[in-house]
């Protein structure tokens, strides 16, 4: 699919969410960020991504990028978040872009996104008239192109793109382990966007860094195939090899990560058929670490009297079982599943009666409580 939104640019975007911090503080290391920006631009990178809710990111983007380079030499993406944690009213939501423009000093945004649409916040964007507002911002020259980042079902994505056919791009979570994940459904969402003729920007190609340091059996497969390639490079090239992907964002936190990404994307080559087979084997091995054999059919959820989103909770638990990052799993458990926590279970048993996999759901929820809540 021909991309007309970005010209003469690496397929790698610099995600400004995980910028380096000064040791022992929460302050962004501006000097290191400047060096990273310089290296990125020197290699041919032009696409930078920040957001209103990324703490300190917009100011750092101003200092490291906007104040130092001609505005026409780069693309800058920013985002409007209408979720309750980001704003309390329509006025606050619509003022975010003006705050973001002031923080960055960018003058305008090349790409502006409705940020993180999912089932829990979609009504805010409708009630606040954000879709119409995006069109207004474009007509007034504050933004060049508008789209949205998305964390929901393929059916929801299809409805959004049907209702808003002027959407120019969509940002999706895509990586080789989430491609056929029943919760994230990267493949199906990608196929929906492609069917609508909407180009895709990829977020989380390395799954928050997890695919840069996978379990040892996965490392062994990748090292045997190419001992010179980093684990992260496999993941970034996987996403970039998809034909309808316009840009792959990577949230780089230091020069080492920047150098690694540039080494594989400066002269990007799509994955070969053999390399694709290597990643299939790697993903099959990775899946063995999952643990809970839930297929996300959701047969268990409609009758739950406590509104526990059981498949989503098991999805978080499986990420923990796979990678062993308890802090991140507890953080994700706090927002991803929605509904009530596992501890709300009253052990009525309706879920187990409905489960086609015959999972011991009650005891599995107890395991979740002990692991992620206590």
Short mmCIF file of C-alpha atoms in Angstrom, two decimals:
data_model
loop_
_atom_site.label_atom_id
_atom_site.label_comp_id
_atom_site.label_asym_id
_atom_site.label_seq_id
_atom_site.Cartn_x
_atom_site.Cartn_y
_atom_site.Cartn_z
CA UNK A 1 0.00 0.00 0.00
CA UNK A 2 1.43 3.36 -1.01
CA UNK A 3 2.17 5.72 1.85
CA UNK A 4 1.66 9.40 1.05
CA UNK A 5 1.91 10.80 4.58
CA UNK A 6 5.66 10.42 5.17
CA UNK A 7 8.42 11.11 2.67
CA UNK A 8 12.11 10.15 2.56
CA UNK A 9 12.30 8.83 6.11
CA UNK A 10 13.48 5.80 8.04
CA UNK A 11 10.69 3.40 8.89
CA UNK A 12 11.81 3.75 12.52
CA UNK A 13 10.17 6.36 14.75
CA UNK A 14 11.66 7.74 17.97
CA UNK A 15 9.13 7.18 20.74
CA UNK A 16 9.75 9.86 23.39
CA UNK A 17 7.92 8.07 26.20
CA UNK A 18 10.83 6.16 27.80
CA UNK A 19 13.55 8.81 27.65
CA UNK A 20 16.69 8.41 29.78
CA UNK A 21 16.51 9.69 33.35
CA UNK A 22 19.25 11.24 35.44
CA UNK A 23 20.41 8.56 37.84
CA UNK A 24 18.64 8.71 41.18
CA UNK A 25 15.99 11.14 39.97
CA UNK A 26 12.86 11.23 37.82
CA UNK A 27 14.31 14.05 35.70
CA UNK A 28 14.84 13.37 32.00
CA UNK A 29 18.49 13.47 30.96
CA UNK A 30 18.25 16.24 28.36
CA UNK A 31 21.88 16.07 27.28
CA UNK A 32 21.70 12.34 26.55
CA UNK A 33 18.36 12.88 24.82
CA UNK A 34 19.99 15.50 22.59
CA UNK A 35 22.70 13.03 21.60
CA UNK A 36 20.06 10.43 20.81
CA UNK A 37 18.08 12.91 18.69
CA UNK A 38 21.25 13.90 16.83
CA UNK A 39 22.14 10.28 16.07
CA UNK A 40 18.62 9.53 14.95
CA UNK A 41 18.43 12.48 12.56
CA UNK A 42 21.94 11.86 11.23
CA UNK A 43 20.87 8.31 10.32
CA UNK A 44 17.86 9.60 8.38
CA UNK A 45 15.20 9.42 11.07
CA UNK A 46 12.53 12.11 11.04
CA UNK A 47 9.52 10.81 12.99
CA UNK A 48 9.21 11.70 16.68
CA UNK A 49 6.33 10.72 18.94
CA UNK A 50 5.30 12.30 22.25
CA UNK A 51 2.04 12.84 24.15
CA UNK A 52 0.31 15.20 26.56
CA UNK A 53 0.32 12.55 29.30
CA UNK A 54 3.98 11.49 28.93
CA UNK A 55 5.44 13.21 31.98
CA UNK A 56 8.24 15.58 30.98
CA UNK A 57 8.38 14.27 27.41
CA UNK A 58 7.00 17.31 25.61
CA UNK A 59 9.38 19.68 27.38
CA UNK A 60 12.28 17.34 26.61
CA UNK A 61 11.19 17.19 22.98
CA UNK A 62 11.32 20.98 22.87
CA UNK A 63 14.82 21.12 24.34
CA UNK A 64 16.32 18.24 22.36
CA UNK A 65 14.50 18.62 19.04
CA UNK A 66 12.24 21.61 18.42
CA UNK A 67 14.66 24.26 19.68
CA UNK A 68 17.57 22.77 17.75
CA UNK A 69 16.31 21.74 14.32
CA UNK A 70 14.36 23.51 11.55
CA UNK A 71 10.66 22.68 11.86
CA UNK A 72 10.44 21.37 8.30
CA UNK A 73 13.20 18.81 8.92
CA UNK A 74 11.18 16.40 11.10
CA UNK A 75 7.71 15.01 11.74
CA UNK A 76 6.25 15.38 15.22
CA UNK A 77 3.32 13.35 16.55
CA UNK A 78 1.39 14.25 19.71
CA UNK A 79 -1.82 13.03 21.32
CA UNK A 80 -5.06 14.16 22.94
CA UNK A 81 -6.20 11.95 25.80
CA UNK A 82 -9.85 12.24 26.80
CA UNK A 83 -9.73 9.59 29.53
CA UNK A 84 -10.85 10.58 33.01
CA UNK A 85 -7.31 10.45 34.41
CA UNK A 86 -6.12 13.02 31.84
CA UNK A 87 -8.98 15.51 31.88
CA UNK A 88 -12.21 16.22 33.72
CA UNK A 89 -14.21 18.07 31.07
CA UNK A 90 -14.59 18.76 27.39
CA UNK A 91 -12.86 22.09 27.85
CA UNK A 92 -9.84 20.46 29.45
CA UNK A 93 -9.68 17.82 26.72
CA UNK A 94 -9.78 20.37 23.92
CA UNK A 95 -7.19 22.56 25.60
CA UNK A 96 -4.62 19.75 25.65
CA UNK A 97 -3.32 20.57 22.17
CA UNK A 98 -2.63 24.18 23.14
CA UNK A 99 -0.73 23.03 26.21
CA UNK A 100 1.18 20.54 24.06
CA UNK A 101 2.03 23.20 21.47
CA UNK A 102 3.31 25.48 24.21
CA UNK A 103 5.34 22.72 25.85
CA UNK A 104 6.97 21.64 22.57
CA UNK A 105 7.18 24.97 20.79
CA UNK A 106 6.45 23.01 17.61
CA UNK A 107 3.97 25.45 16.05
CA UNK A 108 1.91 22.56 14.67
CA UNK A 109 1.80 18.78 14.80
CA UNK A 110 2.32 16.69 11.69
CA UNK A 111 0.37 13.81 13.26
CA UNK A 112 -2.18 14.20 16.04
CA UNK A 113 -3.88 11.23 17.67
CA UNK A 114 -6.89 10.49 19.80
CA UNK A 115 -4.89 8.71 22.45
CA UNK A 116 -5.44 5.12 23.53
CA UNK A 117 -9.04 4.45 22.51
CA UNK A 118 -10.53 1.40 24.22
CA UNK A 119 -13.87 0.19 25.54
CA UNK A 120 -13.40 2.09 28.79
CA UNK A 121 -12.85 5.57 27.37
CA UNK A 122 -14.47 5.57 23.92
CA UNK A 123 -17.55 7.45 25.15
CA UNK A 124 -15.45 10.38 26.33
CA UNK A 125 -14.20 11.04 22.80
CA UNK A 126 -17.78 10.99 21.50
CA UNK A 127 -19.33 13.04 24.30
CA UNK A 128 -16.63 15.72 24.07
CA UNK A 129 -16.94 15.96 20.28
CA UNK A 130 -13.27 15.11 19.82
CA UNK A 131 -13.67 13.62 16.34
CA UNK A 132 -15.18 16.83 15.01
CA UNK A 133 -12.58 18.81 16.94
CA UNK A 134 -9.75 16.98 15.16
CA UNK A 135 -11.20 18.03 11.82
CA UNK A 136 -11.44 21.61 13.05
CA UNK A 137 -7.82 21.57 14.21
CA UNK A 138 -6.76 20.31 10.79
CA UNK A 139 -8.73 22.98 8.94
CA UNK A 140 -7.10 25.64 11.15
CA UNK A 141 -3.58 24.34 10.49
CA UNK A 142 -2.77 23.16 13.99
CA UNK A 143 -2.37 19.59 12.72
CA UNK A 144 -1.53 18.07 9.34
CA UNK A 145 -2.96 14.58 9.75
CA UNK A 146 -5.18 12.96 12.35
CA UNK A 147 -5.66 9.40 13.51
CA UNK A 148 -5.83 7.44 16.75
CA UNK A 149 -3.99 4.90 18.84
CA UNK A 150 -6.03 1.87 19.77
CA UNK A 151 -6.32 -0.80 22.47
CA UNK A 152 -9.52 -2.71 21.80
CA UNK A 153 -11.14 -5.36 19.63
CA UNK A 154 -10.98 -5.70 15.83
CA UNK A 155 -14.75 -5.27 15.75
CA UNK A 156 -14.47 -1.96 17.59
CA UNK A 157 -11.71 -0.83 15.22
CA UNK A 158 -13.84 -1.72 12.22
CA UNK A 159 -16.72 0.33 13.61
CA UNK A 160 -14.50 3.36 14.30
CA UNK A 161 -13.01 3.33 10.82
CA UNK A 162 -16.46 2.91 9.31
CA UNK A 163 -17.87 5.80 11.34
CA UNK A 164 -14.84 8.03 10.69
CA UNK A 165 -13.68 7.31 7.14
CA UNK A 166 -11.46 10.41 7.05
CA UNK A 167 -9.11 8.82 9.62
CA UNK A 168 -5.70 9.01 7.97
CA UNK A 169 -3.75 6.47 10.05
CA UNK A 170 -4.12 4.21 13.07
CA UNK A 171 -1.56 3.24 15.70
CA UNK A 172 -1.66 -0.39 16.80
CA UNK A 173 0.26 -2.64 19.16
CA UNK A 174 2.02 -5.14 16.93
CA UNK A 175 4.83 -7.56 17.68
CA UNK A 176 5.53 -11.17 16.88
CA UNK A 177 4.18 -12.51 20.18
CA UNK A 178 0.97 -10.42 20.09
CA UNK A 179 0.27 -11.11 16.41
CA UNK A 180 -2.12 -13.97 17.15
CA UNK A 181 -2.70 -13.18 20.82
CA UNK A 182 -6.47 -13.55 21.43
CA UNK A 183 -6.56 -10.50 23.73
CA UNK A 184 -4.55 -7.98 21.74
CA UNK A 185 -5.43 -9.44 18.34
CA UNK A 186 -2.70 -7.61 16.45
CA UNK A 187 -3.18 -9.54 13.23
CA UNK A 188 -6.92 -9.01 13.09
CA UNK A 189 -6.63 -5.30 13.91
CA UNK A 190 -3.92 -4.89 11.26
CA UNK A 191 -6.14 -6.64 8.73
CA UNK A 192 -9.07 -4.36 9.59
CA UNK A 193 -6.95 -1.24 9.05
CA UNK A 194 -5.59 -2.63 5.79
CA UNK A 195 -9.07 -3.46 4.55
CA UNK A 196 -10.10 0.15 5.20
CA UNK A 197 -7.04 1.42 3.34
CA UNK A 198 -5.63 3.06 6.48
CA UNK A 199 -1.85 2.89 7.07
CA UNK A 200 -0.57 1.58 10.39
CA UNK A 201 1.93 3.01 12.85
CA UNK A 202 3.25 0.31 15.15
CA UNK A 203 3.69 0.79 18.89
CA UNK A 204 5.25 -1.71 21.30
CA UNK A 205 7.16 -3.69 18.65
CA UNK A 206 9.44 -4.96 21.41
CA UNK A 207 6.55 -5.35 23.87
CA UNK A 208 7.80 -2.79 26.37
CA UNK A 209 11.33 -4.19 26.12
CA UNK A 210 10.32 -7.78 26.91
CA UNK A 211 11.31 -9.07 23.46
CA UNK A 212 14.71 -7.44 23.86
CA UNK A 213 15.36 -9.91 26.68
CA UNK A 214 13.21 -13.00 26.07
CA UNK A 215 13.49 -16.29 27.99
CA UNK A 216 16.71 -18.21 27.33
CA UNK A 217 15.20 -20.89 25.05
CA UNK A 218 13.95 -18.10 22.75
CA UNK A 219 17.36 -16.43 22.84
CA UNK A 220 18.95 -19.72 21.79
CA UNK A 221 16.72 -19.94 18.71
CA UNK A 222 17.47 -16.39 17.63
CA UNK A 223 21.20 -16.66 18.31
CA UNK A 224 21.48 -19.86 16.31
CA UNK A 225 19.76 -18.19 13.36
CA UNK A 226 21.88 -15.03 13.51
CA UNK A 227 24.44 -14.58 16.28
CA UNK A 228 25.09 -10.98 15.18
CA UNK A 229 21.49 -9.76 15.43
CA UNK A 230 20.13 -8.38 18.70
CA UNK A 231 16.90 -9.82 20.08
CA UNK A 232 15.25 -6.41 19.74
CA UNK A 233 16.23 -6.11 16.08
CA UNK A 234 14.25 -9.26 15.26
CA UNK A 235 11.15 -7.69 16.81
CA UNK A 236 11.52 -4.28 15.17
CA UNK A 237 12.19 -5.77 11.73
CA UNK A 238 9.20 -8.08 12.14
CA UNK A 239 6.83 -5.14 12.55
CA UNK A 240 8.54 -3.08 9.84
CA UNK A 241 8.24 -5.95 7.35
CA UNK A 242 4.45 -5.73 7.27
CA UNK A 243 3.48 -4.01 3.98
CA UNK A 244 0.82 -1.69 5.43
CA UNK A 245 3.07 -0.46 8.25
CA UNK A 246 4.03 3.16 7.72
CA UNK A 247 6.21 3.60 10.81
CA UNK A 248 7.53 1.51 13.71
CA UNK A 249 7.90 3.38 16.98
CA UNK A 250 10.52 2.37 19.48
CA UNK A 251 10.63 3.96 22.92
CA UNK A 252 14.40 4.22 23.27
CA UNK A 253 15.91 4.94 26.68
CA UNK A 254 19.65 5.25 25.99
CA UNK A 255 22.23 5.48 23.23
CA UNK A 256 22.79 1.73 23.27
CA UNK A 257 19.16 1.13 22.29
CA UNK A 258 19.34 3.90 19.71
CA UNK A 259 22.48 2.44 18.13
CA UNK A 260 20.97 -1.04 18.09
CA UNK A 261 17.78 0.09 16.37
CA UNK A 262 19.65 2.19 13.84
CA UNK A 263 21.97 -0.70 13.00
CA UNK A 264 19.03 -2.76 11.75
CA UNK A 265 16.82 0.01 10.37
CA UNK A 266 19.31 2.38 8.72
CA UNK A 267 19.42 0.07 5.70
CA UNK A 268 16.23 -1.84 6.44
CA UNK A 269 15.62 -5.19 4.78
CA UNK A 270 12.29 -7.00 5.34
CA UNK A 271 12.50 -10.38 7.01
CA UNK A 272 13.18 -13.25 4.64
CA UNK A 273 10.94 -16.32 4.53
CA UNK A 274 13.53 -18.20 6.56
CA UNK A 275 13.69 -15.44 9.16
CA UNK A 276 9.91 -15.49 9.40
CA UNK A 277 10.10 -19.21 10.14
CA UNK A 278 12.66 -18.54 12.87
CA UNK A 279 10.25 -16.14 14.57
CA UNK A 280 7.42 -18.65 14.30
CA UNK A 281 9.62 -21.13 16.17
CA UNK A 282 10.62 -18.46 18.68
CA UNK A 283 7.01 -17.53 19.33
CA UNK A 284 5.97 -21.15 19.73
CA UNK A 285 8.68 -21.55 22.35
CA UNK A 286 7.65 -18.31 24.02
CA UNK A 287 4.07 -19.55 24.23
CA UNK A 288 5.19 -22.45 26.40
CA UNK A 289 5.83 -19.97 29.19
CA UNK A 290 2.24 -18.70 29.18
CA UNK A 291 0.69 -21.16 31.61
CA UNK A 292 -3.08 -20.52 31.61
CA UNK A 293 -4.65 -22.11 28.53
CA UNK A 294 -7.40 -19.53 28.16
CA UNK A 295 -8.51 -18.90 24.58
CA UNK A 296 -10.37 -15.65 25.37
CA UNK A 297 -13.68 -16.97 24.09
CA UNK A 298 -15.38 -14.90 26.83
CA UNK A 299 -18.04 -17.54 27.46
CA UNK A 300 -17.33 -17.07 31.16
CA UNK A 301 -17.91 -13.32 31.41
CA UNK A 302 -21.55 -12.48 30.50
CA UNK A 303 -22.97 -14.26 33.53
CA UNK A 304 -20.38 -13.13 36.07
CA UNK A 305 -22.32 -11.38 38.83
CA UNK A 306 -19.21 -9.42 39.87
CA UNK A 307 -18.22 -8.22 36.36
CA UNK A 308 -14.80 -9.85 36.50
CA UNK A 309 -13.11 -9.76 33.09
CA UNK A 310 -11.59 -13.20 33.49
CA UNK A 311 -9.81 -13.63 30.10
CA UNK A 312 -8.18 -10.21 30.37
CA UNK A 313 -6.98 -10.98 33.90
CA UNK A 314 -5.54 -14.30 32.74
CA UNK A 315 -3.82 -12.47 29.91
CA UNK A 316 -1.98 -10.27 32.41
CA UNK A 317 -1.11 -13.31 34.51
CA UNK A 318 0.29 -15.07 31.45
CA UNK A 319 2.54 -12.11 30.70
CA UNK A 320 3.89 -12.42 34.23
CA UNK A 321 4.41 -16.16 33.85
CA UNK A 322 6.20 -15.58 30.57
CA UNK A 323 8.56 -12.78 31.60
CA UNK A 324 8.66 -12.86 35.40
CA UNK A 325 8.36 -9.08 35.76
CA UNK A 326 6.14 -8.82 38.85
CA UNK A 327 6.26 -5.02 39.10
CA UNK A 328 5.15 -4.55 35.51
CA UNK A 329 2.50 -7.27 35.81
CA UNK A 330 0.97 -5.59 38.87
CA UNK A 331 1.03 -2.25 37.08
CA UNK A 332 -0.69 -3.75 34.04
CA UNK A 333 -3.19 -5.55 36.26
CA UNK A 334 -4.18 -2.16 37.63
CA UNK A 335 -5.53 -0.93 34.29
CA UNK A 336 -5.65 -3.53 31.54
CA UNK A 337 -8.40 -5.98 32.54
CA UNK A 338 -11.16 -3.52 33.46
CA UNK A 339 -14.08 -4.64 35.60
CA UNK A 340 -13.63 -6.00 39.10
CA UNK A 341 -10.43 -7.49 40.48
CA UNK A 342 -9.99 -11.23 40.90
CA UNK A 343 -10.51 -10.85 44.65
CA UNK A 344 -14.15 -9.91 44.01
CA UNK A 345 -14.91 -13.52 43.01
CA UNK A 346 -17.73 -15.04 45.09
CA UNK A 347 -17.01 -18.57 43.78
CA UNK A 348 -20.46 -19.08 42.31
CA UNK A 349 -18.99 -21.39 39.66
CA UNK A 350 -20.91 -20.11 36.65
CA UNK A 351 -17.63 -19.37 34.83
CA UNK A 352 -16.34 -22.91 35.24
CA UNK A 353 -19.61 -24.32 33.95
CA UNK A 354 -19.33 -22.12 30.85
CA UNK A 355 -15.64 -22.68 30.10
CA UNK A 356 -15.10 -24.90 27.02
CA UNK A 357 -11.50 -25.48 28.13
CA UNK A 358 -12.71 -26.77 31.53
CA UNK A 359 -10.27 -24.51 33.34
CA UNK A 360 -10.33 -24.40 37.17
CA UNK A 361 -11.12 -20.68 36.98
CA UNK A 362 -11.87 -20.17 40.67
CA UNK A 363 -8.50 -21.52 41.80
CA UNK A 364 -6.73 -19.66 39.00
CA UNK A 365 -8.32 -16.41 40.18
CA UNK A 366 -7.11 -17.20 43.69
CA UNK A 367 -3.61 -17.56 42.25
CA UNK A 368 -3.99 -14.15 40.61
CA UNK A 369 -5.01 -12.60 43.94
CA UNK A 370 -1.97 -14.07 45.71
CA UNK A 371 0.39 -13.04 42.92
CA UNK A 372 -0.87 -9.68 41.70
CA UNK A 373 -2.90 -8.27 44.61
CA UNK A 374 -1.10 -9.36 47.80
#
